[in-house]
PDB file of C-alpha atoms and ligand atoms in Angstrom:
ATOM      1  CA  MET A1200      -0.221  -0.020   0.078  1.00 83.00           C
ATOM      2  CA  PRO A1201       1.637   3.434  -0.794  1.00 91.00           C
ATOM      3  CA  GLU A1202       2.429   5.036   2.636  1.00 95.00           C
ATOM      4  CA  LEU A1203       3.574   8.860   2.695  1.00 97.00           C
ATOM      5  CA  PRO A1204       6.028   9.462   0.377  1.00 96.00           C
ATOM      6  CA  GLU A1205       5.254   6.905  -2.374  1.00 95.00           C
ATOM      7  CA  VAL A1206       1.375   9.820  -1.855  1.00 96.00           C
ATOM      8  CA  GLN A1207       3.607  12.564  -1.540  1.00 96.00           C
ATOM      9  CA  ASN A1208       5.224  11.668  -5.258  1.00 95.00           C
ATOM     10  CA  VAL A1209       1.537  11.214  -6.314  1.00 94.00           C
ATOM     11  CA  VAL A1210       0.453  14.884  -5.677  1.00 96.00           C
ATOM     12  CA  ASP A1211       3.644  16.408  -7.190  1.00 95.00           C
ATOM     13  CA  GLY A1212       2.160  14.850  -9.945  1.00 94.00           C
ATOM     14  CA  LEU A1213      -0.932  16.210  -9.443  1.00 97.00           C
ATOM     15  CA  LYS A1214       0.268  19.425  -8.986  1.00 97.00           C
ATOM     16  CA  ILE A1215      -0.486  20.101 -13.619  1.00 97.00           C
ATOM     17  CA  LEU A1216      -4.077  20.180 -12.392  1.00 98.00           C
ATOM     18  CA  GLN A1217      -3.753  23.413 -11.084  1.00 98.00           C
ATOM     19  CA  ASP A1218      -6.388  26.193 -12.311  1.00 98.00           C
ATOM     20  CA  ARG A1219      -7.962  23.511 -14.352  1.00 98.00           C
ATOM     21  CA  TYR A1220     -11.866  23.455 -14.369  1.00 98.00           C
ATOM     22  CA  VAL A1221     -13.961  20.330 -14.183  1.00 98.00           C
ATOM     23  CA  GLU A1222     -15.266  19.717 -17.109  1.00 98.00           C
ATOM     24  CA  ASP A1223     -16.494  15.503 -17.334  1.00 98.00           C
ATOM     25  CA  VAL A1224     -16.074  13.332 -14.773  1.00 98.00           C
ATOM     26  CA  LYS A1225     -17.597   9.491 -15.303  1.00 98.00           C
ATOM     27  CA  VAL A1226     -18.270   6.688 -12.278  1.00 98.00           C
ATOM     28  CA  TYR A1227     -17.560   3.573 -13.740  1.00 98.00           C
ATOM     29  CA  ASN A1228     -17.354   1.502 -10.112  1.00 98.00           C
ATOM     30  CA  VAL A1229     -20.225   3.257  -7.552  1.00 97.00           C
ATOM     31  CA  ASN A1230     -18.393   1.293  -4.880  1.00 97.00           C
ATOM     32  CA  THR A1231     -14.881   3.552  -5.162  1.00 98.00           C
ATOM     33  CA  VAL A1232     -17.247   7.001  -4.592  1.00 98.00           C
ATOM     34  CA  LYS A1233     -18.042   7.400  -0.759  1.00 98.00           C
ATOM     35  CA  ASN A1234     -19.644  10.297  -0.569  1.00 98.00           C
ATOM     36  CA  PRO A1235     -21.908  11.681  -1.605  1.00 98.00           C
ATOM     37  CA  ASN A1236     -24.264   8.967  -1.661  1.00 96.00           C
ATOM     38  CA  THR A1237     -25.543   8.384  -5.539  1.00 97.00           C
ATOM     39  CA  SER A1238     -22.428   9.115  -8.152  1.00 97.00           C
ATOM     40  CA  ASP A1239     -24.939  11.065 -10.286  1.00 98.00           C
ATOM     41  CA  ASP A1240     -24.635  13.681  -7.294  1.00 98.00           C
ATOM     42  CA  PHE A1241     -20.740  13.345  -7.208  1.00 98.00           C
ATOM     43  CA  GLU A1242     -20.534  13.826 -11.516  1.00 98.00           C
ATOM     44  CA  ASP A1243     -22.927  16.603 -10.742  1.00 98.00           C
ATOM     45  CA  ILE A1244     -21.021  18.719  -8.175  1.00 98.00           C
ATOM     46  CA  LEU A1245     -17.926  17.961  -9.593  1.00 98.00           C
ATOM     47  CA  GLU A1246     -18.586  19.275 -12.908  1.00 97.00           C
ATOM     48  CA  GLY A1247     -17.445  23.115 -13.593  1.00 98.00           C
ATOM     49  CA  LYS A1248     -15.083  22.761 -10.429  1.00 98.00           C
ATOM     50  CA  LYS A1249     -11.982  24.699 -10.339  1.00 98.00           C
ATOM     51  CA  VAL A1250      -8.581  23.347  -8.650  1.00 98.00           C
ATOM     52  CA  LEU A1251      -7.278  25.345  -6.443  1.00 98.00           C
ATOM     53  CA  ASP A1252      -4.594  23.865  -4.529  1.00 98.00           C
ATOM     54  CA  VAL A1253      -3.967  19.824  -4.777  1.00 98.00           C
ATOM     55  CA  PHE A1254      -1.865  18.196  -1.494  1.00 98.00           C
ATOM     56  CA  ARG A1255      -1.685  15.544   1.111  1.00 98.00           C
ATOM     57  CA  ARG A1256      -2.853  15.036   4.329  1.00 98.00           C
ATOM     58  CA  GLY A1257      -1.827  11.463   5.939  1.00 98.00           C
ATOM     59  CA  LYS A1258      -2.599   8.874   2.601  1.00 98.00           C
ATOM     60  CA  TYR A1259      -4.841  10.565   1.095  1.00 98.00           C
ATOM     61  CA  ILE A1260      -4.639  12.990  -1.554  1.00 98.00           C
ATOM     62  CA  VAL A1261      -6.670  16.803  -1.381  1.00 98.00           C
ATOM     63  CA  PHE A1262      -8.251  17.895  -4.139  1.00 98.00           C
ATOM     64  CA  GLN A1263      -8.985  21.661  -2.743  1.00 98.00           C
ATOM     65  CA  LEU A1264     -12.167  23.178  -5.133  1.00 98.00           C
ATOM     66  CA  ASP A1265     -14.216  26.196  -4.932  1.00 98.00           C
ATOM     67  CA  ALA A1266     -17.428  26.651  -3.533  1.00 98.00           C
ATOM     68  CA  ASP A1267     -15.178  25.053   0.010  1.00 98.00           C
ATOM     69  CA  TYR A1268     -15.577  21.554  -1.543  1.00 98.00           C
ATOM     70  CA  LYS A1269     -12.313  18.680  -1.399  1.00 98.00           C
ATOM     71  CA  LEU A1270     -12.189  15.533  -3.412  1.00 98.00           C
ATOM     72  CA  ILE A1271     -10.224  13.401  -0.899  1.00 98.00           C
ATOM     73  CA  THR A1272      -8.774  10.642  -2.222  1.00 98.00           C
ATOM     74  CA  HIS A1273      -7.384   7.512  -0.858  1.00 98.00           C
ATOM     75  CA  LEU A1274      -5.734   4.496  -2.846  1.00 96.00           C
ATOM     76  CA  ARG A1275      -5.285   1.057  -0.471  1.00 95.00           C
ATOM     77  CA  MET A1276      -3.391  -1.657  -2.294  1.00 92.00           C
ATOM     78  CA  THR A1277      -3.380  -0.746  -6.212  1.00 93.00           C
ATOM     79  CA  GLY A1278      -5.577   2.684  -6.523  1.00 95.00           C
ATOM     80  CA  ALA A1279      -4.023   4.821  -8.635  1.00 94.00           C
ATOM     81  CA  LEU A1280      -4.239   8.300 -10.892  1.00 95.00           C
ATOM     82  CA  VAL A1281      -3.077   8.401 -13.843  1.00 94.00           C
ATOM     83  CA  VAL A1282      -2.399  11.835 -15.491  1.00 95.00           C
ATOM     84  CA  GLY A1283      -2.635  12.224 -19.623  1.00 94.00           C
ATOM     85  CA  GLU A1284      -4.372   8.631 -20.088  1.00 88.00           C
ATOM     86  CA  LYS A1285      -7.375   9.094 -22.189  1.00 85.00           C
ATOM     87  CA  GLU A1286      -8.548   5.928 -22.785  1.00 93.00           C
ATOM     88  CA  VAL A1287     -10.460   3.991 -19.945  1.00 95.00           C
ATOM     89  CA  THR A1288      -9.718   1.005 -19.081  1.00 95.00           C
ATOM     90  CA  LYS A1289     -10.697  -2.352 -17.396  1.00 96.00           C
ATOM     91  CA  TYR A1290      -9.682  -0.884 -14.283  1.00 97.00           C
ATOM     92  CA  THR A1291     -10.964   2.409 -14.453  1.00 98.00           C
ATOM     93  CA  ARG A1292     -12.793   3.178 -12.066  1.00 98.00           C
ATOM     94  CA  VAL A1293     -13.286   7.170 -12.375  1.00 98.00           C
ATOM     95  CA  GLY A1294     -12.739   8.544 -15.698  1.00 98.00           C
ATOM     96  CA  PHE A1295     -12.318  12.757 -14.889  1.00 98.00           C
ATOM     97  CA  LEU A1296     -11.640  15.191 -17.677  1.00 98.00           C
ATOM     98  CA  PHE A1297      -9.983  18.652 -16.541  1.00 98.00           C
ATOM     99  CA  SER A1298      -9.455  22.515 -18.799  1.00 98.00           C
ATOM    100  CA  LYS A1299      -7.003  22.214 -21.749  1.00 97.00           C
ATOM    101  CA  ASN A1300      -7.864  18.418 -22.425  1.00 97.00           C
ATOM    102  CA  LEU A1301      -6.131  17.002 -19.427  1.00 97.00           C
ATOM    103  CA  ALA A1302      -7.419  13.713 -18.987  1.00 97.00           C
ATOM    104  CA  VAL A1303      -7.145  12.023 -15.825  1.00 97.00           C
ATOM    105  CA  ASN A1304      -7.577   8.183 -14.707  1.00 97.00           C
ATOM    106  CA  PHE A1305      -8.610   6.563 -11.505  1.00 97.00           C
ATOM    107  CA  ASN A1306      -7.619   2.623 -12.605  1.00 96.00           C
ATOM    108  CA  ASP A1307      -7.664   0.449  -9.611  1.00 96.00           C
ATOM    109  CA  ILE A1308      -6.903  -3.133 -10.145  1.00 95.00           C
ATOM    110  CA  ARG A1309      -8.253  -4.221  -6.916  1.00 95.00           C
ATOM    111  CA  ARG A1310     -11.809  -1.950  -5.619  1.00 96.00           C
ATOM    112  CA  PHE A1311      -9.816  -1.036  -2.478  1.00 97.00           C
ATOM    113  CA  GLY A1312      -9.176   3.003  -3.137  1.00 98.00           C
ATOM    114  CA  THR A1313     -11.870   5.540  -2.748  1.00 98.00           C
ATOM    115  CA  MET A1314     -13.497   9.202  -2.829  1.00 98.00           C
ATOM    116  CA  SER A1315     -15.488  10.675  -1.552  1.00 98.00           C
ATOM    117  CA  LEU A1316     -16.137  14.687  -2.270  1.00 98.00           C
ATOM    118  CA  LEU A1317     -17.808  16.882   0.410  1.00 98.00           C
ATOM    119  CA  HIS A1318     -18.336  19.872   1.453  1.00 98.00           C
ATOM    120  CA  GLN A1319     -15.913  21.606   4.341  1.00 98.00           C
ATOM    121  CA  GLU A1320     -18.864  21.356   6.527  1.00 98.00           C
ATOM    122  CA  GLU A1321     -19.363  17.408   5.449  1.00 98.00           C
ATOM    123  CA  LEU A1322     -15.452  16.534   6.553  1.00 98.00           C
ATOM    124  CA  TYR A1323     -16.459  14.426   9.322  1.00 98.00           C
ATOM    125  CA  LYS A1324     -18.254  12.156   6.851  1.00 97.00           C
ATOM    126  CA  GLU A1325     -14.664  11.006   6.046  1.00 97.00           C
ATOM    127  CA  LYS A1326     -14.029   9.826   9.437  1.00 97.00           C
ATOM    128  CA  GLY A1327      -9.969   8.155   8.485  1.00 97.00           C
ATOM    129  CA  TYR A1328      -9.462  12.026   7.017  1.00 98.00           C
ATOM    130  CA  PHE A1329     -11.271  14.263   9.829  1.00 98.00           C
ATOM    131  CA  ASN A1330      -9.524  12.098  12.861  1.00 98.00           C
ATOM    132  CA  LEU A1331      -5.752  12.276  10.803  1.00 98.00           C
ATOM    133  CA  GLY A1332      -3.013  13.233  13.991  1.00 98.00           C
ATOM    134  CA  VAL A1333       0.336  15.593  13.018  1.00 98.00           C
ATOM    135  CA  GLU A1334       2.258  15.490   9.543  1.00 98.00           C
ATOM    136  CA  PRO A1335       5.715  13.791  10.835  1.00 98.00           C
ATOM    137  CA  LEU A1336       7.252  16.103   8.474  1.00 98.00           C
ATOM    138  CA  SER A1337       5.465  19.297  10.384  1.00 98.00           C
ATOM    139  CA  LYS A1338       7.380  21.244  12.989  1.00 98.00           C
ATOM    140  CA  GLU A1339       4.226  20.487  15.816  1.00 98.00           C
ATOM    141  CA  PHE A1340       5.476  16.074  15.069  1.00 98.00           C
ATOM    142  CA  ASN A1341       8.347  17.220  17.963  1.00 98.00           C
ATOM    143  CA  HIS A1342      10.144  15.350  20.815  1.00 96.00           C
ATOM    144  CA  ARG A1343       6.905  17.020  22.884  1.00 96.00           C
ATOM    145  CA  TYR A1344       4.200  15.770  20.124  1.00 98.00           C
ATOM    146  CA  MET A1345       5.730  11.984  21.144  1.00 97.00           C
ATOM    147  CA  LEU A1346       6.015  11.835  23.988  1.00 96.00           C
ATOM    148  CA  GLY A1347       2.866  13.415  25.029  1.00 97.00           C
ATOM    149  CA  LYS A1348       1.612   9.576  23.043  1.00 97.00           C
ATOM    150  CA  LEU A1349       3.933   7.116  24.902  1.00 96.00           C
ATOM    151  CA  SER A1350       2.246   6.841  27.818  1.00 93.00           C
ATOM    152  CA  SER A1351       0.076   3.844  26.792  1.00 91.00           C
ATOM    153  CA  ASN A1352       1.740  -0.351  27.044  1.00 95.00           C
ATOM    154  CA  ARG A1353       1.241  -0.472  23.290  1.00 97.00           C
ATOM    155  CA  ALA A1354       4.333  -1.233  21.255  1.00 97.00           C
ATOM    156  CA  ILE A1355       5.469   1.041  20.103  1.00 98.00           C
ATOM    157  CA  LYS A1356       4.886   0.080  16.086  1.00 98.00           C
ATOM    158  CA  THR A1357       1.328  -0.073  16.937  1.00 98.00           C
ATOM    159  CA  VAL A1358       2.345   3.524  18.845  1.00 98.00           C
ATOM    160  CA  ILE A1359       4.086   4.963  15.727  1.00 98.00           C
ATOM    161  CA  LEU A1360       1.079   3.561  13.314  1.00 97.00           C
ATOM    162  CA  ASP A1361      -2.077   4.618  14.271  1.00 97.00           C
ATOM    163  CA  GLN A1362      -2.755   7.498  11.750  1.00 98.00           C
ATOM    164  CA  THR A1363      -4.982   9.336  14.320  1.00 98.00           C
ATOM    165  CA  ILE A1364      -1.289  10.629  16.361  1.00 98.00           C
ATOM    166  CA  ILE A1365       1.297  10.780  13.227  1.00 98.00           C
ATOM    167  CA  ALA A1366      -0.792  11.127   9.784  1.00 98.00           C
ATOM    168  CA  GLY A1367       0.416   9.044   6.578  1.00 97.00           C
ATOM    169  CA  LEU A1368       3.406   5.389   8.153  1.00 97.00           C
ATOM    170  CA  GLY A1369       2.202   2.504   7.411  1.00 95.00           C
ATOM    171  CA  ASN A1370       3.864  -0.866   7.752  1.00 96.00           C
ATOM    172  CA  ILE A1371       7.586   0.147   5.890  1.00 96.00           C
ATOM    173  CA  TYR A1372       8.624   3.013   7.030  1.00 97.00           C
ATOM    174  CA  ALA A1373       7.423   2.166  11.109  1.00 98.00           C
ATOM    175  CA  ASP A1374       9.938  -1.376  10.248  1.00 98.00           C
ATOM    176  CA  GLU A1375      12.573   1.155   8.694  1.00 98.00           C
ATOM    177  CA  CYS A1376      11.866   3.740  11.659  1.00 98.00           C
ATOM    178  CA  LEU A1377      12.758   1.793  14.832  1.00 98.00           C
ATOM    179  CA  PHE A1378      15.035  -0.588  12.629  1.00 98.00           C
ATOM    180  CA  LEU A1379      17.206   3.402  12.373  1.00 98.00           C
ATOM    181  CA  ALA A1380      16.415   3.886  16.250  1.00 98.00           C
ATOM    182  CA  GLY A1381      17.214   0.635  17.431  1.00 98.00           C
ATOM    183  CA  ILE A1382      14.214   0.362  19.437  1.00 98.00           C
ATOM    184  CA  HIS A1383      12.438  -3.550  19.620  1.00 98.00           C
ATOM    185  CA  PRO A1384       8.848  -3.148  17.478  1.00 98.00           C
ATOM    186  CA  ASN A1385       7.172  -4.097  20.650  1.00 97.00           C
ATOM    187  CA  ARG A1386       8.765  -2.286  23.326  1.00 97.00           C
ATOM    188  CA  LYS A1387       6.043  -1.122  25.618  1.00 97.00           C
ATOM    189  CA  GLY A1388       5.106   2.917  24.231  1.00 96.00           C
ATOM    190  CA  ARG A1389       5.438   3.825  28.157  1.00 96.00           C
ATOM    191  CA  GLU A1390       8.818   1.697  28.394  1.00 96.00           C
ATOM    192  CA  LEU A1391      10.754   4.427  26.224  1.00 97.00           C
ATOM    193  CA  THR A1392      13.137   6.629  27.368  1.00 96.00           C
ATOM    194  CA  LYS A1393      13.169  10.389  26.543  1.00 96.00           C
ATOM    195  CA  GLN A1394      16.309   9.781  24.980  1.00 97.00           C
ATOM    196  CA  GLU A1395      15.318   7.051  22.475  1.00 97.00           C
ATOM    197  CA  ALA A1396      11.814   9.170  21.822  1.00 97.00           C
ATOM    198  CA  CYS A1397      13.678  12.320  20.478  1.00 98.00           C
ATOM    199  CA  ILE A1398      15.898   9.925  18.426  1.00 98.00           C
ATOM    200  CA  LEU A1399      12.604   8.403  16.933  1.00 98.00           C
ATOM    201  CA  VAL A1400      11.346  11.875  15.877  1.00 98.00           C
ATOM    202  CA  ASP A1401      14.914  12.252  13.943  1.00 98.00           C
ATOM    203  CA  LYS A1402      14.389   9.169  12.010  1.00 98.00           C
ATOM    204  CA  ILE A1403      10.850   9.282  11.620  1.00 98.00           C
ATOM    205  CA  LYS A1404      11.677  12.329   9.128  1.00 98.00           C
ATOM    206  CA  LEU A1405      14.969  11.136   8.364  1.00 98.00           C
ATOM    207  CA  VAL A1406      13.766   8.119   5.965  1.00 98.00           C
ATOM    208  CA  LEU A1407      10.140   9.733   4.988  1.00 98.00           C
ATOM    209  CA  GLU A1408      12.340  12.604   3.745  1.00 97.00           C
ATOM    210  CA  LYS A1409      14.715  10.219   1.815  1.00 97.00           C
ATOM    211  CA  ALA A1410      11.805   8.762   0.268  1.00 97.00           C
ATOM    212  CA  ILE A1411      10.208  10.912  -0.511  1.00 96.00           C
ATOM    213  CA  ASN A1412      13.824  11.753  -2.878  1.00 95.00           C
ATOM    214  CA  CYS A1413      13.835   8.740  -3.339  1.00 95.00           C
ATOM    215  CA  GLY A1414      10.186   8.678  -5.335  1.00 93.00           C
ATOM    216  CA  GLY A1415       9.113   6.553  -2.993  1.00 93.00           C
ATOM    217  CA  THR A1416       9.214   2.210  -2.784  1.00 90.00           C
ATOM    218  CA  THR A1417       8.242   0.002  -5.493  1.00 83.00           C
ATOM    219  CA  PHE A1418       7.513  -3.838  -4.284  1.00 72.00           C
ATOM    220  CA  ARG A1419       4.734  -4.310  -6.560  1.00 68.00           C
ATOM    221  CA  ASP A1420       2.952  -2.201  -8.671  1.00 66.00           C
ATOM    222  CA  TYR A1421       3.431   1.580  -7.416  1.00 68.00           C
ATOM    223  CA  LYS A1422       4.154   4.214  -9.434  1.00 74.00           C
ATOM    224  CA  ASN A1423       3.617   7.768  -9.823  1.00 77.00           C
ATOM    225  CA  SER A1424       1.327   9.687 -11.518  1.00 74.00           C
ATOM    226  CA  LYS A1425       3.720   9.941 -14.676  1.00 75.00           C
ATOM    227  CA  GLY A1426       4.286   6.385 -14.595  1.00 77.00           C
ATOM    228  CA  GLU A1427       7.501   6.306 -12.717  1.00 81.00           C
ATOM    229  CA  SER A1428       8.983   3.120  -9.667  1.00 84.00           C
ATOM    230  CA  GLY A1429      10.001   4.179  -6.824  1.00 90.00           C
ATOM    231  CA  ASN A1430      13.804   2.957  -5.668  1.00 91.00           C
ATOM    232  CA  PHE A1431      14.038   3.220  -1.867  1.00 93.00           C
ATOM    233  CA  GLN A1432      13.329  -0.851  -1.616  1.00 91.00           C
ATOM    234  CA  GLN A1433      16.897  -0.253  -2.987  1.00 91.00           C
ATOM    235  CA  HIS A1434      17.419   1.557   1.024  1.00 93.00           C
ATOM    236  CA  LEU A1435      15.094  -0.536   2.467  1.00 96.00           C
ATOM    237  CA  HIS A1436      17.374  -2.391   5.844  1.00 97.00           C
ATOM    238  CA  VAL A1437      14.383  -4.263   7.572  1.00 97.00           C
ATOM    239  CA  TYR A1438      11.882  -4.456   5.293  1.00 96.00           C
ATOM    240  CA  GLY A1439      10.980  -7.355   2.976  1.00 93.00           C
ATOM    241  CA  ARG A1440      14.353  -8.633   4.015  1.00 96.00           C
ATOM    242  CA  LYS A1441      13.110 -11.337   6.674  1.00 94.00           C
ATOM    243  CA  GLY A1442      15.056 -13.590   7.123  1.00 94.00           C
ATOM    244  CA  GLN A1443      17.729 -12.408   6.052  1.00 97.00           C
ATOM    245  CA  LYS A1444      21.277 -11.196   7.745  1.00 98.00           C
ATOM    246  CA  CYS A1445      21.106  -7.836   9.587  1.00 98.00           C
ATOM    247  CA  LEU A1446      22.888  -5.243   7.399  1.00 97.00           C
ATOM    248  CA  LEU A1447      24.935  -3.764  11.121  1.00 97.00           C
ATOM    249  CA  CYS A1448      25.483  -6.080  12.844  1.00 98.00           C
ATOM    250  CA  ASN A1449      24.935  -9.917  10.250  1.00 98.00           C
ATOM    251  CA  LYS A1450      23.206 -11.748  12.802  1.00 97.00           C
ATOM    252  CA  GLY A1451      19.477 -13.159  11.287  1.00 97.00           C
ATOM    253  CA  LEU A1452      16.211 -10.695  11.125  1.00 98.00           C
ATOM    254  CA  LYS A1453      13.445 -11.722  13.060  1.00 97.00           C
ATOM    255  CA  ASN A1454      10.428 -11.774  11.959  1.00 97.00           C
ATOM    256  CA  SER A1455       6.510 -11.162  14.307  1.00 96.00           C
ATOM    257  CA  LYS A1456       3.355  -9.717  13.800  1.00 97.00           C
ATOM    258  CA  ILE A1457       2.329  -6.632  15.524  1.00 96.00           C
ATOM    259  CA  SER A1458      -1.559  -5.472  14.673  1.00 90.00           C
ATOM    260  CA  GLY A1459      -1.550  -8.140  12.268  1.00 93.00           C
ATOM    261  CA  ARG A1460       1.047  -6.547  10.406  1.00 95.00           C
ATOM    262  CA  THR A1461       4.297  -8.494   9.467  1.00 96.00           C
ATOM    263  CA  THR A1462       7.069  -6.533  11.077  1.00 98.00           C
ATOM    264  CA  VAL A1463      11.087  -7.332  10.650  1.00 98.00           C
ATOM    265  CA  PHE A1464      13.889  -5.972  13.088  1.00 98.00           C
ATOM    266  CA  CYS A1465      16.649  -7.006  14.108  1.00 98.00           C
ATOM    267  CA  PRO A1466      17.102  -8.740  17.644  1.00 97.00           C
ATOM    268  CA  ASN A1467      20.700  -7.492  18.042  1.00 98.00           C
ATOM    269  CA  CYS A1468      20.603  -3.818  17.138  1.00 98.00           C
ATOM    270  CA  GLN A1469      16.919  -3.267  18.048  1.00 98.00           C
ATOM    271  CA  ARG A1470      16.191  -3.155  22.210  1.00 96.00           C
TER     272      ARG A1470
HETATM  273 ZN1  LIG B2000      21.722  -6.165  13.882  1.00 55.31          ZN
END
């Protein structure tokens, strides 16, 4: 699933839509549209709207439209916004035509991706978006904020995956950050020292920034809106390396399930 760096790269490629008008919309899969209730309403409200901005919030892609509307998109497993694709494929769930004849398709093989078109006052209807925590690359995400979220008995990996605490961090980058911080993913949040919390915040920022600069991580099918793959997979220390040797100490990496997610770590380097 695309995480913060991948979504950021998609958004960067969608900036081309800024200041364009939505000229035509066609919903091919009604279940992709969560709000409003009917795809007719979705198409009617969107048509004629101007795109003021495109930005990322957590793992969501947000089109800020005029008249205080937002089109909030989540790619989930296989969703992709493809710019300049005129042809409708069997995976096209929603097709858009923007002014100056620019087509954008929302393609999604597995159909878990969603789109919600909401007025500013209805944002609570998209719960996952409405309840997002701080952006990890913002000033608000600092040592004091992290320490304030560590009072629980939950495993530290569960804490940093919680989207209401940190927006956009997912399984790949959570494992990488914990490895670089030398923290065992199963440690209880409240057992972390102040120093460890500080190191973790720094590593989260470092890993996410580096991954954005690498165009994200591509395992199977993630591509940005220009069809380009990322290359951060070449820089991974633990994620996807289950059973292999630790790059730092050469001992075997272990894996376990935390919150239902496969977790890879080095029992020697992470305490
Ligand atoms: Zn190690």
